[in-house]
mmCIF file of C-alpha atoms and ligand atoms in Angstrom:
data_model
loop_
_atom_site.group_PDB
_atom_site.id
_atom_site.type_symbol
_atom_site.label_atom_id
_atom_site.label_comp_id
_atom_site.label_asym_id
_atom_site.label_seq_id
_atom_site.Cartn_x
_atom_site.Cartn_y
_atom_site.Cartn_z
ATOM 1 C CA MET A 649 23.926 6.213 4.991
ATOM 2 C CA GLU A 650 22.542 7.928 1.825
ATOM 3 C CA ASP A 651 19.611 10.269 2.600
ATOM 4 C CA LYS A 652 17.293 8.705 -0.041
ATOM 5 C CA ILE A 653 13.582 7.686 -0.385
ATOM 6 C CA LEU A 654 13.379 3.889 -0.938
ATOM 7 C CA GLY A 655 10.506 3.465 -2.905
ATOM 8 C CA ILE A 656 7.236 2.743 -1.576
ATOM 9 C CA HIS A 657 6.910 1.622 2.137
ATOM 10 C CA HIS A 658 3.316 0.609 2.440
ATOM 11 C CA ILE A 659 -0.290 1.934 1.146
ATOM 12 C CA THR A 660 -3.183 2.192 3.147
ATOM 13 C CA ALA A 661 -6.642 1.941 2.287
ATOM 14 C CA ILE A 662 -10.247 1.835 3.719
ATOM 15 C CA ALA A 663 -12.501 -1.370 3.399
ATOM 16 C CA GLY A 664 -15.729 -2.437 4.670
ATOM 17 C CA GLU A 665 -16.334 -5.480 6.541
ATOM 18 C CA ALA A 666 -13.225 -6.799 8.134
ATOM 19 C CA GLN A 667 -13.928 -10.673 7.470
ATOM 20 C CA ARG A 668 -14.485 -10.072 4.110
ATOM 21 C CA ASN A 669 -11.386 -7.977 3.741
ATOM 22 C CA TYR A 670 -9.352 -10.593 5.523
ATOM 23 C CA ASP A 671 -10.825 -13.566 3.272
ATOM 24 C CA PHE A 672 -10.071 -11.524 0.214
ATOM 25 C CA TYR A 673 -6.428 -10.715 0.712
ATOM 26 C CA THR A 674 -5.316 -13.765 2.387
ATOM 27 C CA LYS A 675 -7.294 -16.340 0.533
ATOM 28 C CA ALA A 676 -8.079 -14.784 -2.950
ATOM 29 C CA LEU A 677 -4.846 -12.788 -3.432
ATOM 30 C CA GLY A 678 -2.580 -14.865 -1.330
ATOM 31 C CA LEU A 679 -1.078 -12.378 1.164
ATOM 32 C CA ARG A 680 0.011 -12.901 4.695
ATOM 33 C CA LEU A 681 -1.604 -11.011 7.549
ATOM 34 C CA VAL A 682 1.540 -9.812 9.120
ATOM 35 C CA LYS A 683 -0.204 -7.464 11.848
ATOM 36 C CA LYS A 684 -3.570 -7.404 13.370
ATOM 37 C CA THR A 685 -3.686 -4.325 15.403
ATOM 38 C CA VAL A 686 -5.971 -1.265 15.975
ATOM 39 C CA ASN A 687 -6.205 2.112 14.381
ATOM 40 C CA PHE A 688 -3.800 3.927 16.731
ATOM 41 C CA ASP A 689 -5.961 7.203 16.159
ATOM 42 C CA ASP A 690 -9.402 5.322 16.495
ATOM 43 C CA PRO A 691 -8.827 1.858 18.543
ATOM 44 C CA GLY A 692 -12.134 0.543 18.237
ATOM 45 C CA THR A 693 -11.346 -0.087 14.472
ATOM 46 C CA TYR A 694 -8.780 -2.753 13.297
ATOM 47 C CA HIS A 695 -5.866 -1.932 11.459
ATOM 48 C CA PHE A 696 -4.767 -5.066 8.982
ATOM 49 C CA TYR A 697 -1.143 -5.210 7.368
ATOM 50 C CA TYR A 698 -0.838 -7.700 4.721
ATOM 51 C CA GLY A 699 2.663 -8.455 3.201
ATOM 52 C CA ASN A 700 5.252 -11.053 2.576
ATOM 53 C CA GLU A 701 6.604 -13.387 5.197
ATOM 54 C CA ASN A 702 8.219 -10.788 7.131
ATOM 55 C CA GLY A 703 6.204 -7.597 5.950
ATOM 56 C CA THR A 704 9.058 -6.309 4.253
ATOM 57 C CA PRO A 705 8.711 -2.489 3.205
ATOM 58 C CA GLY A 706 7.496 -2.327 -0.421
ATOM 59 C CA THR A 707 5.063 -5.434 0.197
ATOM 60 C CA ILE A 708 2.889 -4.167 2.793
ATOM 61 C CA LEU A 709 -0.953 -2.997 2.023
ATOM 62 C CA THR A 710 -2.963 -1.866 5.000
ATOM 63 C CA PHE A 711 -6.597 -1.345 5.723
ATOM 64 C CA PHE A 712 -8.727 0.238 8.206
ATOM 65 C CA PRO A 713 -11.840 -1.847 8.005
ATOM 66 C CA TRP A 714 -15.268 -0.106 9.008
ATOM 67 C CA THR A 715 -18.251 -2.612 8.954
ATOM 68 C CA HIS A 716 -20.677 0.276 7.776
ATOM 69 C CA VAL A 717 -18.168 2.577 5.773
ATOM 70 C CA LYS A 718 -19.847 4.530 3.074
ATOM 71 C CA PRO A 719 -18.360 4.011 -0.435
ATOM 72 C CA GLY A 720 -15.908 6.515 -1.527
ATOM 73 C CA ARG A 721 -15.515 7.639 -5.078
ATOM 74 C CA VAL A 722 -12.452 7.712 -7.384
ATOM 75 C CA GLY A 723 -11.274 10.814 -8.440
ATOM 76 C CA THR A 724 -8.428 13.376 -8.736
ATOM 77 C CA GLY A 725 -6.192 14.416 -5.736
ATOM 78 C CA MET A 726 -5.889 10.230 -4.577
ATOM 79 C CA ALA A 727 -3.856 7.491 -5.080
ATOM 80 C CA THR A 728 -6.228 5.313 -7.479
ATOM 81 C CA ASP A 729 -4.450 2.130 -8.607
ATOM 82 C CA ILE A 730 -2.135 -0.147 -6.508
ATOM 83 C CA GLY A 731 0.184 -2.211 -8.839
ATOM 84 C CA TYR A 732 1.541 -5.467 -7.797
ATOM 85 C CA ALA A 733 4.457 -7.305 -9.438
ATOM 86 C CA VAL A 734 3.710 -11.168 -10.427
ATOM 87 C CA PRO A 735 6.018 -13.535 -12.154
ATOM 88 C CA LYS A 736 6.022 -13.695 -16.002
ATOM 89 C CA GLY A 737 3.378 -16.015 -17.402
ATOM 90 C CA SER A 738 1.405 -15.892 -14.362
ATOM 91 C CA LEU A 739 -1.580 -13.751 -15.433
ATOM 92 C CA ASP A 740 -3.691 -16.773 -17.137
ATOM 93 C CA PHE A 741 -3.650 -18.371 -13.671
ATOM 94 C CA TRP A 742 -4.986 -15.191 -12.331
ATOM 95 C CA THR A 743 -7.697 -14.575 -14.676
ATOM 96 C CA LYS A 744 -9.081 -18.270 -13.665
ATOM 97 C CA HIS A 745 -8.450 -17.936 -10.160
ATOM 98 C CA PHE A 746 -10.563 -14.451 -10.408
ATOM 99 C CA GLU A 747 -13.382 -16.198 -11.967
ATOM 100 C CA LYS A 748 -13.303 -18.863 -9.211
ATOM 101 C CA TYR A 749 -13.391 -16.224 -6.589
ATOM 102 C CA GLN A 750 -15.919 -14.051 -8.373
ATOM 103 C CA VAL A 751 -13.399 -11.214 -8.799
ATOM 104 C CA ARG A 752 -14.281 -8.114 -11.066
ATOM 105 C CA PHE A 753 -11.427 -7.919 -13.433
ATOM 106 C CA GLY A 754 -10.739 -6.406 -17.076
ATOM 107 C CA GLN A 755 -9.014 -7.924 -20.097
ATOM 108 C CA ILE A 756 -5.190 -8.541 -19.847
ATOM 109 C CA ASP A 757 -3.735 -5.358 -21.314
ATOM 110 C CA GLU A 758 -0.206 -3.882 -22.026
ATOM 111 C CA GLN A 759 1.065 -0.627 -20.440
ATOM 112 C CA PHE A 760 4.832 0.780 -20.820
ATOM 113 C CA GLY A 761 5.336 -2.706 -22.423
ATOM 114 C CA GLU A 762 4.098 -4.458 -19.632
ATOM 115 C CA GLN A 763 1.334 -7.176 -19.226
ATOM 116 C CA ILE A 764 -1.257 -5.865 -16.902
ATOM 117 C CA LEU A 765 -4.396 -7.377 -15.218
ATOM 118 C CA ARG A 766 -6.946 -4.864 -13.633
ATOM 119 C CA PHE A 767 -9.353 -6.018 -10.911
ATOM 120 C CA GLU A 768 -11.046 -4.581 -7.947
ATOM 121 C CA ASP A 769 -11.376 -5.940 -4.425
ATOM 122 C CA PRO A 770 -14.883 -6.696 -2.646
ATOM 123 C CA ASP A 771 -15.190 -2.760 -1.744
ATOM 124 C CA GLY A 772 -14.013 -1.464 -5.266
ATOM 125 C CA LEU A 773 -10.445 -0.822 -4.527
ATOM 126 C CA ARG A 774 -8.678 -0.703 -7.885
ATOM 127 C CA ILE A 775 -5.548 -3.129 -7.942
ATOM 128 C CA GLN A 776 -3.422 -4.299 -10.895
ATOM 129 C CA LEU A 777 -1.260 -7.065 -11.416
ATOM 130 C CA ILE A 778 1.714 -6.511 -13.659
ATOM 131 C CA GLU A 779 4.309 -8.815 -15.191
ATOM 132 C CA PRO A 780 7.434 -6.357 -14.994
ATOM 133 C CA LYS A 781 9.740 -6.303 -18.104
ATOM 134 C CA VAL A 782 12.552 -7.316 -15.561
ATOM 135 C CA GLU A 783 11.639 -10.389 -13.321
ATOM 136 C CA ASP A 784 10.986 -9.170 -9.679
ATOM 137 C CA THR A 785 13.408 -11.261 -7.901
ATOM 138 C CA ARG A 786 11.391 -10.703 -4.240
ATOM 139 C CA THR A 787 10.357 -13.891 -2.424
ATOM 140 C CA PRO A 788 6.628 -14.218 -2.258
ATOM 141 C CA TRP A 789 4.529 -15.506 0.533
ATOM 142 C CA GLU A 790 2.729 -18.679 -0.651
ATOM 143 C CA THR A 791 -0.726 -20.584 0.250
ATOM 144 C CA SER A 792 -1.968 -23.935 -0.690
ATOM 145 C CA GLU A 793 -3.604 -22.438 -3.808
ATOM 146 C CA ILE A 794 -1.084 -19.748 -4.464
ATOM 147 C CA ASN A 795 2.379 -20.932 -5.250
ATOM 148 C CA LYS A 796 5.641 -18.708 -5.682
ATOM 149 C CA ASP A 797 5.317 -19.407 -9.699
ATOM 150 C CA VAL A 798 2.090 -17.084 -9.697
ATOM 151 C CA ALA A 799 2.327 -15.267 -6.296
ATOM 152 C CA LEU A 800 2.242 -11.625 -5.702
ATOM 153 C CA LYS A 801 5.960 -10.273 -5.036
ATOM 154 C CA GLY A 802 5.122 -6.998 -3.501
ATOM 155 C CA PHE A 803 4.288 -3.495 -4.846
ATOM 156 C CA HIS A 804 5.212 -2.681 -8.508
ATOM 157 C CA SER A 805 3.858 0.868 -8.665
ATOM 158 C CA ILE A 806 1.240 3.253 -7.260
ATOM 159 C CA VAL A 807 -0.822 5.495 -9.428
ATOM 160 C CA LEU A 808 -1.664 8.830 -8.434
ATOM 161 C CA THR A 809 -4.681 10.756 -10.319
ATOM 162 C CA LEU A 810 -4.216 14.434 -10.443
ATOM 163 C CA ARG A 811 -5.913 17.585 -12.097
ATOM 164 C CA ASN A 812 -2.388 18.910 -12.827
ATOM 165 C CA ILE A 813 0.628 16.673 -12.420
ATOM 166 C CA LYS A 814 3.417 19.399 -12.074
ATOM 167 C CA PRO A 815 3.327 20.031 -8.170
ATOM 168 C CA THR A 816 3.512 16.453 -7.354
ATOM 169 C CA ALA A 817 6.028 15.795 -10.121
ATOM 170 C CA SER A 818 8.190 18.504 -8.476
ATOM 171 C CA ILE A 819 8.162 16.800 -5.015
ATOM 172 C CA LEU A 820 9.079 13.499 -6.633
ATOM 173 C CA THR A 821 11.885 14.741 -8.299
ATOM 174 C CA ASP A 822 13.300 17.850 -6.490
ATOM 175 C CA ILE A 823 12.474 16.105 -2.952
ATOM 176 C CA PHE A 824 12.402 12.324 -3.264
ATOM 177 C CA GLY A 825 14.910 11.860 -5.803
ATOM 178 C CA TYR A 826 12.533 10.388 -8.555
ATOM 179 C CA LYS A 827 13.097 10.992 -12.244
ATOM 180 C CA LEU A 828 10.750 10.812 -15.305
ATOM 181 C CA LEU A 829 11.206 7.701 -17.000
ATOM 182 C CA GLN A 830 8.525 7.395 -19.658
ATOM 183 C CA GLN A 831 5.244 9.285 -20.899
ATOM 184 C CA ASP A 832 2.246 7.800 -22.483
ATOM 185 C CA GLY A 833 -0.444 10.325 -22.981
ATOM 186 C CA ASN A 834 -1.490 11.619 -19.869
ATOM 187 C CA ARG A 835 0.376 9.146 -17.757
ATOM 188 C CA TYR A 836 4.097 9.978 -16.741
ATOM 189 C CA ARG A 837 6.049 7.297 -14.976
ATOM 190 C CA PHE A 838 8.487 8.277 -12.262
ATOM 191 C CA VAL A 839 10.997 5.726 -10.929
ATOM 192 C CA THR A 840 13.784 5.972 -8.044
ATOM 193 C CA ASP A 841 17.069 4.082 -8.735
ATOM 194 C CA THR A 842 17.606 3.496 -5.156
ATOM 195 C CA VAL A 843 15.750 0.297 -5.166
ATOM 196 C CA GLU A 844 15.026 -2.474 -7.582
ATOM 197 C CA ASN A 845 11.129 -2.992 -6.538
ATOM 198 C CA ALA A 846 8.481 -0.814 -5.467
ATOM 199 C CA ALA A 847 10.409 1.871 -7.137
ATOM 200 C CA ILE A 848 7.665 3.203 -9.443
ATOM 201 C CA VAL A 849 4.982 6.135 -9.194
ATOM 202 C CA ASP A 850 2.778 6.993 -12.212
ATOM 203 C CA LEU A 851 1.161 10.316 -12.082
ATOM 204 C CA VAL A 852 -1.847 10.469 -14.335
ATOM 205 C CA GLU A 853 -3.109 13.807 -15.478
ATOM 206 C CA GLU A 854 -7.095 14.494 -15.350
ATOM 207 C CA PRO A 855 -7.748 18.232 -15.603
ATOM 208 C CA GLU A 856 -11.383 17.720 -16.286
ATOM 209 C CA VAL A 857 -12.344 14.959 -13.327
ATOM 210 C CA THR A 858 -13.558 15.915 -10.008
ATOM 211 C CA HIS A 859 -11.642 15.326 -6.705
ATOM 212 C CA GLY A 860 -12.288 11.784 -5.186
ATOM 213 C CA LEU A 861 -13.751 11.211 -1.858
ATOM 214 C CA VAL A 862 -11.743 8.984 0.346
ATOM 215 C CA ALA A 863 -13.890 6.427 2.132
ATOM 216 C CA GLY A 864 -14.869 2.707 1.572
ATOM 217 C CA GLY A 865 -12.628 1.282 -1.371
ATOM 218 C CA THR A 866 -10.217 4.116 -1.900
ATOM 219 C CA ASN A 867 -6.994 4.653 -0.784
ATOM 220 C CA HIS A 868 -6.266 6.710 2.237
ATOM 221 C CA HIS A 869 -2.522 7.380 1.851
ATOM 222 C CA VAL A 870 0.924 6.534 0.277
ATOM 223 C CA ALA A 871 4.118 5.782 2.404
ATOM 224 C CA PHE A 872 7.567 6.180 1.147
ATOM 225 C CA ARG A 873 10.222 4.511 2.419
ATOM 226 C CA VAL A 874 13.451 5.434 4.431
ATOM 227 C CA LYS A 875 16.148 3.368 6.108
ATOM 228 C CA ASN A 876 16.009 4.921 9.571
ATOM 229 C CA ASP A 877 14.905 7.836 12.019
ATOM 230 C CA GLU A 878 17.932 10.056 11.297
ATOM 231 C CA ILE A 879 16.847 10.054 7.591
ATOM 232 C CA LEU A 880 13.508 10.459 8.332
ATOM 233 C CA MET A 881 14.093 13.725 10.172
ATOM 234 C CA HIS A 882 16.292 15.052 7.511
ATOM 235 C CA PHE A 883 13.226 14.701 4.875
ATOM 236 C CA HIS A 884 11.357 16.385 7.703
ATOM 237 C CA ASP A 885 13.494 19.235 7.515
ATOM 238 C CA LYS A 886 13.596 19.283 3.865
ATOM 239 C CA ILE A 887 9.963 19.079 3.263
ATOM 240 C CA ALA A 888 9.466 21.797 5.854
ATOM 241 C CA SER A 889 12.034 24.160 4.346
ATOM 242 C CA ALA A 890 9.821 23.630 0.950
ATOM 243 C CA GLY A 891 7.254 25.393 2.814
ATOM 244 C CA TYR A 892 4.976 22.414 3.718
ATOM 245 C CA ASN A 893 3.005 21.536 6.805
ATOM 246 C CA ILE A 894 4.552 18.265 7.988
ATOM 247 C CA THR A 895 3.761 16.426 11.339
ATOM 248 C CA PRO A 896 6.397 15.611 13.877
ATOM 249 C CA LYS A 897 7.710 12.121 14.213
ATOM 250 C CA ILE A 898 5.138 9.680 15.229
ATOM 251 C CA ASP A 899 5.648 6.405 16.591
ATOM 252 C CA ARG A 900 3.424 3.770 14.819
ATOM 253 C CA ASN A 901 5.187 0.752 16.556
ATOM 254 C CA TYR A 902 6.126 -1.061 13.735
ATOM 255 C CA PHE A 903 8.066 2.243 12.013
ATOM 256 C CA PHE A 904 8.236 5.952 12.662
ATOM 257 C CA SER A 905 6.474 8.168 10.511
ATOM 258 C CA LEU A 906 5.889 11.708 9.167
ATOM 259 C CA TYR A 907 2.771 12.931 7.180
ATOM 260 C CA PHE A 908 2.059 15.722 4.802
ATOM 261 C CA ARG A 909 -0.271 16.515 2.174
ATOM 262 C CA GLU A 910 1.497 17.013 -1.369
ATOM 263 C CA PRO A 911 0.186 19.738 -3.450
ATOM 264 C CA GLY A 912 -1.826 17.514 -5.667
ATOM 265 C CA GLY A 913 -4.066 16.548 -2.503
ATOM 266 C CA VAL A 914 -2.475 13.217 -1.883
ATOM 267 C CA LEU A 915 -1.724 12.206 1.661
ATOM 268 C CA PHE A 916 2.004 11.266 1.907
ATOM 269 C CA GLU A 917 3.825 9.597 4.587
ATOM 270 C CA LEU A 918 7.462 8.707 5.041
ATOM 271 C CA ALA A 919 8.046 5.696 7.147
ATOM 272 C CA THR A 920 11.230 4.023 8.418
ATOM 273 C CA ASP A 921 12.504 0.385 8.003
ATOM 274 C CA ASN A 922 12.808 0.056 11.808
ATOM 275 C CA PRO A 923 11.882 -1.562 14.073
ATOM 276 C CA GLY A 924 9.731 -3.854 11.618
ATOM 277 C CA PHE A 925 6.777 -6.145 12.359
ATOM 278 C CA ALA A 926 8.706 -8.773 14.517
ATOM 279 C CA VAL A 927 9.226 -6.180 17.402
ATOM 280 C CA ASP A 928 6.035 -7.464 19.407
ATOM 281 C CA GLU A 929 5.396 -11.154 17.859
ATOM 282 C CA ASP A 930 7.541 -13.897 16.528
ATOM 283 C CA VAL A 931 8.141 -14.024 12.613
ATOM 284 C CA ASN A 932 6.325 -17.522 12.649
ATOM 285 C CA THR A 933 3.215 -16.265 14.306
ATOM 286 C CA LEU A 934 2.844 -12.665 12.647
ATOM 287 C CA GLY A 935 -0.761 -11.649 12.459
ATOM 288 C CA THR A 936 -2.201 -14.338 14.558
ATOM 289 C CA SER A 937 -3.119 -12.386 17.678
ATOM 290 C CA LEU A 938 -4.548 -8.842 18.140
ATOM 291 C CA LYS A 939 -1.575 -6.402 18.954
ATOM 292 C CA LEU A 940 -2.002 -3.371 20.735
ATOM 293 C CA PRO A 941 0.394 -0.276 21.362
ATOM 294 C CA ALA A 942 1.208 0.268 24.969
ATOM 295 C CA GLN A 943 -1.072 3.082 25.575
ATOM 296 C CA TYR A 944 -4.060 0.809 24.810
ATOM 297 C CA GLU A 945 -3.113 -2.398 26.485
ATOM 298 C CA ALA A 946 -5.076 -1.454 29.817
ATOM 299 C CA GLU A 947 -8.180 -1.260 27.697
ATOM 300 C CA ARG A 948 -7.760 -4.576 25.844
ATOM 301 C CA ALA A 949 -10.862 -6.118 27.112
ATOM 302 C CA THR A 950 -12.821 -3.370 26.035
ATOM 303 C CA ILE A 951 -11.164 -3.305 22.558
ATOM 304 C CA GLU A 952 -11.410 -6.739 21.884
ATOM 305 C CA LYS A 953 -15.444 -6.594 22.906
ATOM 306 C CA VAL A 954 -15.821 -3.626 20.380
ATOM 307 C CA LEU A 955 -13.802 -5.198 17.241
ATOM 308 C CA PRO A 956 -15.803 -7.553 15.126
ATOM 309 C CA LYS A 957 -14.961 -11.171 15.527
ATOM 310 C CA LEU A 958 -12.355 -12.520 12.982
ATOM 311 C CA ILE A 959 -11.992 -16.122 11.964
ATOM 312 C CA GLN A 960 -8.600 -16.829 10.767
HETATM 313 ZN ZN1 LIG B 818 0.714 4.414 6.773
#
């Protein structure tokens, strides 16, 4: 097994009202809720995972929804824009669809030779739909309104906005095995050749922009994917020897994780493919019932009372 980072595993953001978040991601964007659980560090709060049918790494966007969250601020030292790959020719569908759902979106634009449509979720989280140069072959989740010809395939890229890109670029190249592919002005595109999709990290250098505030409508962390626990621990040692504070291995039920703050200020996680989302419910019924980690099962009745009601 190669000791390699396999692109993005998941991205985690902070949202406001749970129902609004659920409705937007499953109806307006057509993703599947693959896990309804709680924040393991704050079990009175939901943790939603949206992805494709199985919640394959590279398709998973997760949220902590807090009803009365204060809005965050986009700035430096954070992941600012999430990129999803969509089929070629689908952006016209999406502009019409966004009008119908009253989504705030921009003009169709071009970036690094790819068509791109920027929009915001109901909390102001910045997302992009991108038609990749090379067609993304992943099978998407489909809904009655969003079929496979237009559906989101999973992540294309993540954008990190930084005061100075150099220290973060070193993490990507020297530790994670990414290479600089292209540069356009203050935007530097890094890519790993270990996977075909979710392989891109764009670093945008904004020396004058103030630090962002991580709260509602912003990204909390970016998780990079590794095959298994053994490779996870290989990276633990590699990152610790480079002088960074990194957590011990943490069991997140659906994957094992490590966290460290990269020098540009963004919280990075490394997460394993194993065991995946089918570990505690059948693939056919993923996301339909509240799943709790073993340590909270005894408090289920209290937790269910505290969590906002969710109509699915
Ligand atoms: Zn995470």
